[in-house]
Structure formats: C-alpha cells, structure tokens
C-alpha cells in the first residue's frame, strides 16, 4: 500500500504544483472547483443521498453558488473595466469556514450525533458539506488572487497539509502508540499528530521564503502553519466520523492507494480557511 500511495502521489503532486504556479487565477479556481465538487459528490454518499437526480441537483446548486460568488466579485464594469475583483465575499466565506470547523470539534465529541440515517441527519451532513467545500474554495481563491506571490502562498498552504499528512503517516507507523481519537479514527495517534505538525511547520516556513516572507515574519508563518495543521486534523477526523457512520473505509476508489477525492482533500478543506485568515491577520 505504501508503494501504491507513493506512486500515486508522484503522479498527482507535479500536476497540482504546476497548476498552482503556472495557471492564472481564473483557470486555477475553475480547476479547483472541479476537484472540490468531485469531493462533494463523494460527500453525498457519506450523507446517504442515493438518488442520482437529487445528488445532481445538489451539485449544481453548489456550482451555481461558486459562479455567483465570482460574478458578484467581478472587478470594474462598464465604467472601470480594469479594476481588480473584490475579495470581500471570499474573505467572509473563509471566516465562516473557520467558525464552522471550530464548531465541528463539538460534533466530533458527540460521535452518535446525526448517525441514525434519518432525514434530519442527512440535512446536518449536507449543511456541513456546504460549510466545508465553499469556504475552502473561497480561501483558495483569496490566497491565489491576492498579491504578486499568491501562487507561492497557495502552494505553501497546500504543502503544509501534504507534509503534515505524510509526516503523520510515517511517524504514526513507526512510533504510534497513543490513540488520538480511537472511536472516530483508530489508526490516528498522538505521535502521528506531532510528526505531522513538525513536518507541516518545517515545510511551511521553508516554502514561505520562496513566497517572499521576511525573517521577521517566519515566526508568524510557523504559527499559522501549525494552526493549519491542527485544522487539517479536524477535517480529517470529521470525514472519518462520516465514514464510520455509514460503515465505509474510503470515500471512493478513484485514487490508487489513497481512496477517493474527499479522502485527499478532507484536511485541505479545513486548513485553507485557517491559513488564509491567519495570513491576513499577520500580514505576510
């Protein structure tokens, strides 16, 4: 499995990095929307939305919301077509995402909440999907579009999550003894969390130098990277909770060795709003 995971990562990583660094923001956020909506489609499985028509309608609604956000934020107009797009709505959505993931901690403490497969449970899980996917996509847009080095900052934010995921995986396999959340995700350990945090912060600080961070900003970059890692763990655990409720191991089988799309972006969904907000607060 480790070899399969490695091969899949070696294929996906260059494509993702090239897209982040080379594509202009409109094309990148369109590509990101496809990935996020694919993860959302798998989320519908975890919410037990079985009817294809219902799933399609829900997907179209989320896509329409993304389009509406872009349209409402477009710059200028007939009088001033050169004005850049406004990021206000994307910033508000990112803040909403951070608040949602803090509330998700309460859900994680109540394993049986919305686990009885009734209509209200599906409604809670669909609301959670919208509060996870839309703010994360908005945060991605905000980071990439803002400033001359937005593409490098987005790569830094995502690399923090990727490094933390890999660090947690290998540290957990080698040293893991203390279970982090045994009922939600039995394989996650405290040692893995520590290893992931160290890896995520190290990569965040290193890549931030390429993004233009100054020496004085590095402590704040390290702090924001650590917070992003912790949020990514919440996102990972929350998806694990949803999978436990329906008795599945992976959200899908699209990516060899990695499960589904949602399995790959669960941490990203939670980390991106936290990183974007932290970056704005500390001004790097």
PDB file of N, CA, C and O in Angstrom, residues 189-237:
ATOM      1  N   UNK A 189      -2.718   8.564  15.718  1.00  0.00           N
ATOM      2  CA  UNK A 189      -2.057   8.563  17.015  1.00  0.00           C
ATOM      3  C   UNK A 189      -1.540   9.957  17.366  1.00  0.00           C
ATOM      4  O   UNK A 189      -1.384  10.815  16.488  1.00  0.00           O
ATOM      5  N   UNK A 190      -1.269  10.154  18.645  1.00  0.00           N
ATOM      6  CA  UNK A 190      -0.692  11.408  19.111  1.00  0.00           C
ATOM      7  C   UNK A 190       0.689  11.607  18.497  1.00  0.00           C
ATOM      8  O   UNK A 190       1.057  12.714  18.087  1.00  0.00           O
ATOM      9  N   UNK A 191       1.457  10.508  18.420  1.00  0.00           N
ATOM     10  CA  UNK A 191       2.786  10.592  17.816  1.00  0.00           C
ATOM     11  C   UNK A 191       2.706  11.014  16.348  1.00  0.00           C
ATOM     12  O   UNK A 191       3.542  11.781  15.857  1.00  0.00           O
ATOM     13  N   UNK A 192       1.696  10.488  15.658  1.00  0.00           N
ATOM     14  CA  UNK A 192       1.487  10.893  14.270  1.00  0.00           C
ATOM     15  C   UNK A 192       1.139  12.366  14.159  1.00  0.00           C
ATOM     16  O   UNK A 192       1.616  13.068  13.254  1.00  0.00           O
ATOM     17  N   UNK A 193       0.316  12.850  15.086  1.00  0.00           N
ATOM     18  CA  UNK A 193      -0.042  14.265  15.100  1.00  0.00           C
ATOM     19  C   UNK A 193       1.201  15.136  15.291  1.00  0.00           C
ATOM     20  O   UNK A 193       1.391  16.140  14.589  1.00  0.00           O
ATOM     21  N   UNK A 194       2.061  14.743  16.212  1.00  0.00           N
ATOM     22  CA  UNK A 194       3.283  15.510  16.469  1.00  0.00           C
ATOM     23  C   UNK A 194       4.195  15.481  15.248  1.00  0.00           C
ATOM     24  O   UNK A 194       4.729  16.520  14.816  1.00  0.00           O
ATOM     25  N   UNK A 195       4.372  14.294  14.666  1.00  0.00           N
ATOM     26  CA  UNK A 195       5.204  14.187  13.468  1.00  0.00           C
ATOM     27  C   UNK A 195       4.653  15.008  12.322  1.00  0.00           C
ATOM     28  O   UNK A 195       5.403  15.670  11.586  1.00  0.00           O
ATOM     29  N   UNK A 196       3.337  14.999  12.161  1.00  0.00           N
ATOM     30  CA  UNK A 196       2.720  15.788  11.107  1.00  0.00           C
ATOM     31  C   UNK A 196       2.869  17.277  11.345  1.00  0.00           C
ATOM     32  O   UNK A 196       3.108  18.047  10.413  1.00  0.00           O
ATOM     33  N   UNK A 197       2.753  17.691  12.609  1.00  0.00           N
ATOM     34  CA  UNK A 197       2.899  19.109  12.931  1.00  0.00           C
ATOM     35  C   UNK A 197       4.312  19.593  12.640  1.00  0.00           C
ATOM     36  O   UNK A 197       4.516  20.671  12.063  1.00  0.00           O
ATOM     37  N   UNK A 198       5.305  18.796  13.020  1.00  0.00           N
ATOM     38  CA  UNK A 198       6.699  19.166  12.768  1.00  0.00           C
ATOM     39  C   UNK A 198       6.957  19.283  11.266  1.00  0.00           C
ATOM     40  O   UNK A 198       7.546  20.255  10.787  1.00  0.00           O
ATOM     41  N   UNK A 199       6.494  18.292  10.512  1.00  0.00           N
ATOM     42  CA  UNK A 199       6.703  18.308   9.062  1.00  0.00           C
ATOM     43  C   UNK A 199       5.975  19.478   8.414  1.00  0.00           C
ATOM     44  O   UNK A 199       6.521  20.168   7.546  1.00  0.00           O
ATOM     45  N   UNK A 200       4.728  19.716   8.827  1.00  0.00           N
ATOM     46  CA  UNK A 200       3.952  20.798   8.237  1.00  0.00           C
ATOM     47  C   UNK A 200       4.549  22.169   8.503  1.00  0.00           C
ATOM     48  O   UNK A 200       4.633  23.005   7.596  1.00  0.00           O
ATOM     49  N   UNK A 201       4.976  22.408   9.733  1.00  0.00           N
ATOM     50  CA  UNK A 201       5.576  23.700  10.075  1.00  0.00           C
ATOM     51  C   UNK A 201       6.892  23.899   9.332  1.00  0.00           C
ATOM     52  O   UNK A 201       7.177  24.981   8.807  1.00  0.00           O
ATOM     53  N   UNK A 202       7.714  22.847   9.267  1.00  0.00           N
ATOM     54  CA  UNK A 202       9.003  22.952   8.580  1.00  0.00           C
ATOM     55  C   UNK A 202       8.811  23.289   7.106  1.00  0.00           C
ATOM     56  O   UNK A 202       9.499  24.180   6.561  1.00  0.00           O
ATOM     57  N   UNK A 203       7.891  22.616   6.455  1.00  0.00           N
ATOM     58  CA  UNK A 203       7.641  22.884   5.036  1.00  0.00           C
ATOM     59  C   UNK A 203       7.023  24.266   4.851  1.00  0.00           C
ATOM     60  O   UNK A 203       7.364  24.993   3.914  1.00  0.00           O
ATOM     61  N   UNK A 204       6.119  24.644   5.752  1.00  0.00           N
ATOM     62  CA  UNK A 204       5.500  25.963   5.656  1.00  0.00           C
ATOM     63  C   UNK A 204       6.514  27.084   5.748  1.00  0.00           C
ATOM     64  O   UNK A 204       6.504  28.024   4.947  1.00  0.00           O
ATOM     65  N   UNK A 205       7.418  26.985   6.717  1.00  0.00           N
ATOM     66  CA  UNK A 205       8.445  28.007   6.878  1.00  0.00           C
ATOM     67  C   UNK A 205       9.382  28.018   5.670  1.00  0.00           C
ATOM     68  O   UNK A 205       9.737  29.080   5.147  1.00  0.00           O
ATOM     69  N   UNK A 206       9.790  26.840   5.206  1.00  0.00           N
ATOM     70  CA  UNK A 206      10.707  26.764   4.081  1.00  0.00           C
ATOM     71  C   UNK A 206      10.134  27.353   2.813  1.00  0.00           C
ATOM     72  O   UNK A 206      10.779  28.181   2.141  1.00  0.00           O
ATOM     73  N   UNK A 207       8.905  26.973   2.473  1.00  0.00           N
ATOM     74  CA  UNK A 207       8.299  27.477   1.240  1.00  0.00           C
ATOM     75  C   UNK A 207       7.905  28.942   1.348  1.00  0.00           C
ATOM     76  O   UNK A 207       7.834  29.648   0.332  1.00  0.00           O
ATOM     77  N   UNK A 208       7.647  29.410   2.563  1.00  0.00           N
ATOM     78  CA  UNK A 208       7.264  30.819   2.716  1.00  0.00           C
ATOM     79  C   UNK A 208       8.387  31.749   2.279  1.00  0.00           C
ATOM     80  O   UNK A 208       8.128  32.889   1.866  1.00  0.00           O
ATOM     81  N   UNK A 209       9.616  31.285   2.372  1.00  0.00           N
ATOM     82  CA  UNK A 209      10.742  32.098   1.908  1.00  0.00           C
ATOM     83  C   UNK A 209      10.659  32.319   0.405  1.00  0.00           C
ATOM     84  O   UNK A 209      10.988  33.397  -0.105  1.00  0.00           O
ATOM     85  N   UNK A 210      10.209  31.299  -0.329  1.00  0.00           N
ATOM     86  CA  UNK A 210      10.007  31.449  -1.772  1.00  0.00           C
ATOM     87  C   UNK A 210       8.821  32.360  -2.069  1.00  0.00           C
ATOM     88  O   UNK A 210       8.758  32.983  -3.132  1.00  0.00           O
ATOM     89  N   UNK A 211       7.873  32.409  -1.121  1.00  0.00           N
ATOM     90  CA  UNK A 211       6.697  33.263  -1.310  1.00  0.00           C
ATOM     91  C   UNK A 211       6.976  34.710  -0.942  1.00  0.00           C
ATOM     92  O   UNK A 211       6.125  35.575  -1.144  1.00  0.00           O
ATOM     93  N   UNK A 212       8.158  34.972  -0.383  1.00  0.00           N
ATOM     94  CA  UNK A 212       8.520  36.350  -0.074  1.00  0.00           C
ATOM     95  C   UNK A 212       8.450  36.724   1.382  1.00  0.00           C
ATOM     96  O   UNK A 212       8.523  37.913   1.725  1.00  0.00           O
ATOM     97  N   UNK A 213       8.323  35.755   2.287  1.00  0.00           N
ATOM     98  CA  UNK A 213       8.276  36.059   3.716  1.00  0.00           C
ATOM     99  C   UNK A 213       9.629  36.587   4.185  1.00  0.00           C
ATOM    100  O   UNK A 213      10.680  36.113   3.750  1.00  0.00           O
ATOM    101  N   UNK A 214       9.583  37.556   5.076  1.00  0.00           N
ATOM    102  CA  UNK A 214      10.808  38.092   5.654  1.00  0.00           C
ATOM    103  C   UNK A 214      11.180  37.302   6.903  1.00  0.00           C
ATOM    104  O   UNK A 214      10.362  36.536   7.437  1.00  0.00           O
ATOM    105  N   UNK A 215      12.396  37.516   7.377  1.00  0.00           N
ATOM    106  CA  UNK A 215      12.843  36.805   8.578  1.00  0.00           C
ATOM    107  C   UNK A 215      11.950  37.125   9.772  1.00  0.00           C
ATOM    108  O   UNK A 215      11.653  36.255  10.596  1.00  0.00           O
ATOM    109  N   UNK A 216      11.490  38.369   9.859  1.00  0.00           N
ATOM    110  CA  UNK A 216      10.623  38.764  10.976  1.00  0.00           C
ATOM    111  C   UNK A 216       9.254  38.099  10.914  1.00  0.00           C
ATOM    112  O   UNK A 216       8.573  37.954  11.946  1.00  0.00           O
ATOM    113  N   UNK A 217       8.852  37.691   9.718  1.00  0.00           N
ATOM    114  CA  UNK A 217       7.528  37.069   9.555  1.00  0.00           C
ATOM    115  C   UNK A 217       7.546  35.562   9.789  1.00  0.00           C
ATOM    116  O   UNK A 217       6.480  34.952   9.962  1.00  0.00           O
ATOM    117  N   UNK A 218       8.717  34.957   9.808  1.00  0.00           N
ATOM    118  CA  UNK A 218       8.790  33.497   9.900  1.00  0.00           C
ATOM    119  C   UNK A 218       8.131  32.930  11.153  1.00  0.00           C
ATOM    120  O   UNK A 218       7.479  31.878  11.076  1.00  0.00           O
ATOM    121  N   UNK A 219       8.285  33.557  12.334  1.00  0.00           N
ATOM    122  CA  UNK A 219       7.577  33.005  13.497  1.00  0.00           C
ATOM    123  C   UNK A 219       6.062  32.971  13.305  1.00  0.00           C
ATOM    124  O   UNK A 219       5.399  32.023  13.734  1.00  0.00           O
ATOM    125  N   UNK A 220       5.523  34.007  12.651  1.00  0.00           N
ATOM    126  CA  UNK A 220       4.078  34.032  12.398  1.00  0.00           C
ATOM    127  C   UNK A 220       3.688  33.001  11.350  1.00  0.00           C
ATOM    128  O   UNK A 220       2.615  32.378  11.447  1.00  0.00           O
ATOM    129  N   UNK A 221       4.536  32.812  10.366  1.00  0.00           N
ATOM    130  CA  UNK A 221       4.286  31.762   9.368  1.00  0.00           C
ATOM    131  C   UNK A 221       4.264  30.397  10.047  1.00  0.00           C
ATOM    132  O   UNK A 221       3.396  29.554   9.763  1.00  0.00           O
ATOM    133  N   UNK A 222       5.202  30.172  10.969  1.00  0.00           N
ATOM    134  CA  UNK A 222       5.246  28.898  11.691  1.00  0.00           C
ATOM    135  C   UNK A 222       3.976  28.702  12.512  1.00  0.00           C
ATOM    136  O   UNK A 222       3.409  27.602  12.540  1.00  0.00           O
ATOM    137  N   UNK A 223       3.517  29.778  13.173  1.00  0.00           N
ATOM    138  CA  UNK A 223       2.296  29.678  13.984  1.00  0.00           C
ATOM    139  C   UNK A 223       1.087  29.366  13.114  1.00  0.00           C
ATOM    140  O   UNK A 223       0.276  28.477  13.444  1.00  0.00           O
ATOM    141  N   UNK A 224       0.950  30.090  12.014  1.00  0.00           N
ATOM    142  CA  UNK A 224      -0.195  29.861  11.121  1.00  0.00           C
ATOM    143  C   UNK A 224      -0.125  28.461  10.509  1.00  0.00           C
ATOM    144  O   UNK A 224      -1.153  27.785  10.354  1.00  0.00           O
ATOM    145  N   UNK A 225       1.082  28.009  10.175  1.00  0.00           N
ATOM    146  CA  UNK A 225       1.234  26.652   9.628  1.00  0.00           C
ATOM    147  C   UNK A 225       0.804  25.612  10.655  1.00  0.00           C
ATOM    148  O   UNK A 225       0.137  24.627  10.309  1.00  0.00           O
ATOM    149  N   UNK A 226       1.174  25.823  11.911  1.00  0.00           N
ATOM    150  CA  UNK A 226       0.776  24.891  12.970  1.00  0.00           C
ATOM    151  C   UNK A 226      -0.742  24.864  13.130  1.00  0.00           C
ATOM    152  O   UNK A 226      -1.353  23.788  13.242  1.00  0.00           O
ATOM    153  N   UNK A 227      -1.350  26.048  13.128  1.00  0.00           N
ATOM    154  CA  UNK A 227      -2.808  26.109  13.239  1.00  0.00           C
ATOM    155  C   UNK A 227      -3.466  25.413  12.047  1.00  0.00           C
ATOM    156  O   UNK A 227      -4.447  24.675  12.202  1.00  0.00           O
ATOM    157  N   UNK A 228      -2.912  25.625  10.857  1.00  0.00           N
ATOM    158  CA  UNK A 228      -3.456  24.978   9.663  1.00  0.00           C
ATOM    159  C   UNK A 228      -3.352  23.458   9.776  1.00  0.00           C
ATOM    160  O   UNK A 228      -4.275  22.729   9.377  1.00  0.00           O
ATOM    161  N   UNK A 229      -2.232  22.964  10.321  1.00  0.00           N
ATOM    162  CA  UNK A 229      -2.082  21.519  10.522  1.00  0.00           C
ATOM    163  C   UNK A 229      -3.159  21.006  11.475  1.00  0.00           C
ATOM    164  O   UNK A 229      -3.796  19.970  11.212  1.00  0.00           O
ATOM    165  N   UNK A 230      -3.389  21.720  12.568  1.00  0.00           N
ATOM    166  CA  UNK A 230      -4.396  21.287  13.538  1.00  0.00           C
ATOM    167  C   UNK A 230      -5.794  21.294  12.927  1.00  0.00           C
ATOM    168  O   UNK A 230      -6.596  20.384  13.162  1.00  0.00           O
ATOM    169  N   UNK A 231      -6.081  22.313  12.131  1.00  0.00           N
ATOM    170  CA  UNK A 231      -7.372  22.344  11.441  1.00  0.00           C
ATOM    171  C   UNK A 231      -7.483  21.186  10.455  1.00  0.00           C
ATOM    172  O   UNK A 231      -8.559  20.579  10.311  1.00  0.00           O
ATOM    173  N   UNK A 232      -6.381  20.874   9.766  1.00  0.00           N
ATOM    174  CA  UNK A 232      -6.427  19.762   8.806  1.00  0.00           C
ATOM    175  C   UNK A 232      -6.736  18.450   9.508  1.00  0.00           C
ATOM    176  O   UNK A 232      -7.426  17.583   8.941  1.00  0.00           O
ATOM    177  N   UNK A 233      -6.253  18.298  10.733  1.00  0.00           N
ATOM    178  CA  UNK A 233      -6.549  17.092  11.500  1.00  0.00           C
ATOM    179  C   UNK A 233      -8.038  17.027  11.830  1.00  0.00           C
ATOM    180  O   UNK A 233      -8.667  15.959  11.753  1.00  0.00           O
ATOM    181  N   UNK A 234      -8.626  18.178  12.166  1.00  0.00           N
ATOM    182  CA  UNK A 234     -10.068  18.221  12.431  1.00  0.00           C
ATOM    183  C   UNK A 234     -10.845  17.816  11.178  1.00  0.00           C
ATOM    184  O   UNK A 234     -11.808  17.040  11.244  1.00  0.00           O
ATOM    185  N   UNK A 235     -10.423  18.334  10.027  1.00  0.00           N
ATOM    186  CA  UNK A 235     -11.088  17.961   8.783  1.00  0.00           C
ATOM    187  C   UNK A 235     -10.972  16.484   8.491  1.00  0.00           C
ATOM    188  O   UNK A 235     -11.944  15.833   8.067  1.00  0.00           O
ATOM    189  N   UNK A 236      -9.800  15.933   8.718  1.00  0.00           N
ATOM    190  CA  UNK A 236      -9.565  14.505   8.511  1.00  0.00           C
ATOM    191  C   UNK A 236     -10.433  13.675   9.449  1.00  0.00           C
ATOM    192  O   UNK A 236     -11.076  12.697   9.047  1.00  0.00           O
ATOM    193  N   UNK A 237     -10.458  14.058  10.717  1.00  0.00           N
ATOM    194  CA  UNK A 237     -11.259  13.321  11.694  1.00  0.00           C
ATOM    195  C   UNK A 237     -12.753  13.431  11.392  1.00  0.00           C
ATOM    196  O   UNK A 237     -13.507  12.461  11.576  1.00  0.00           O
TER     197      UNK A 237
END
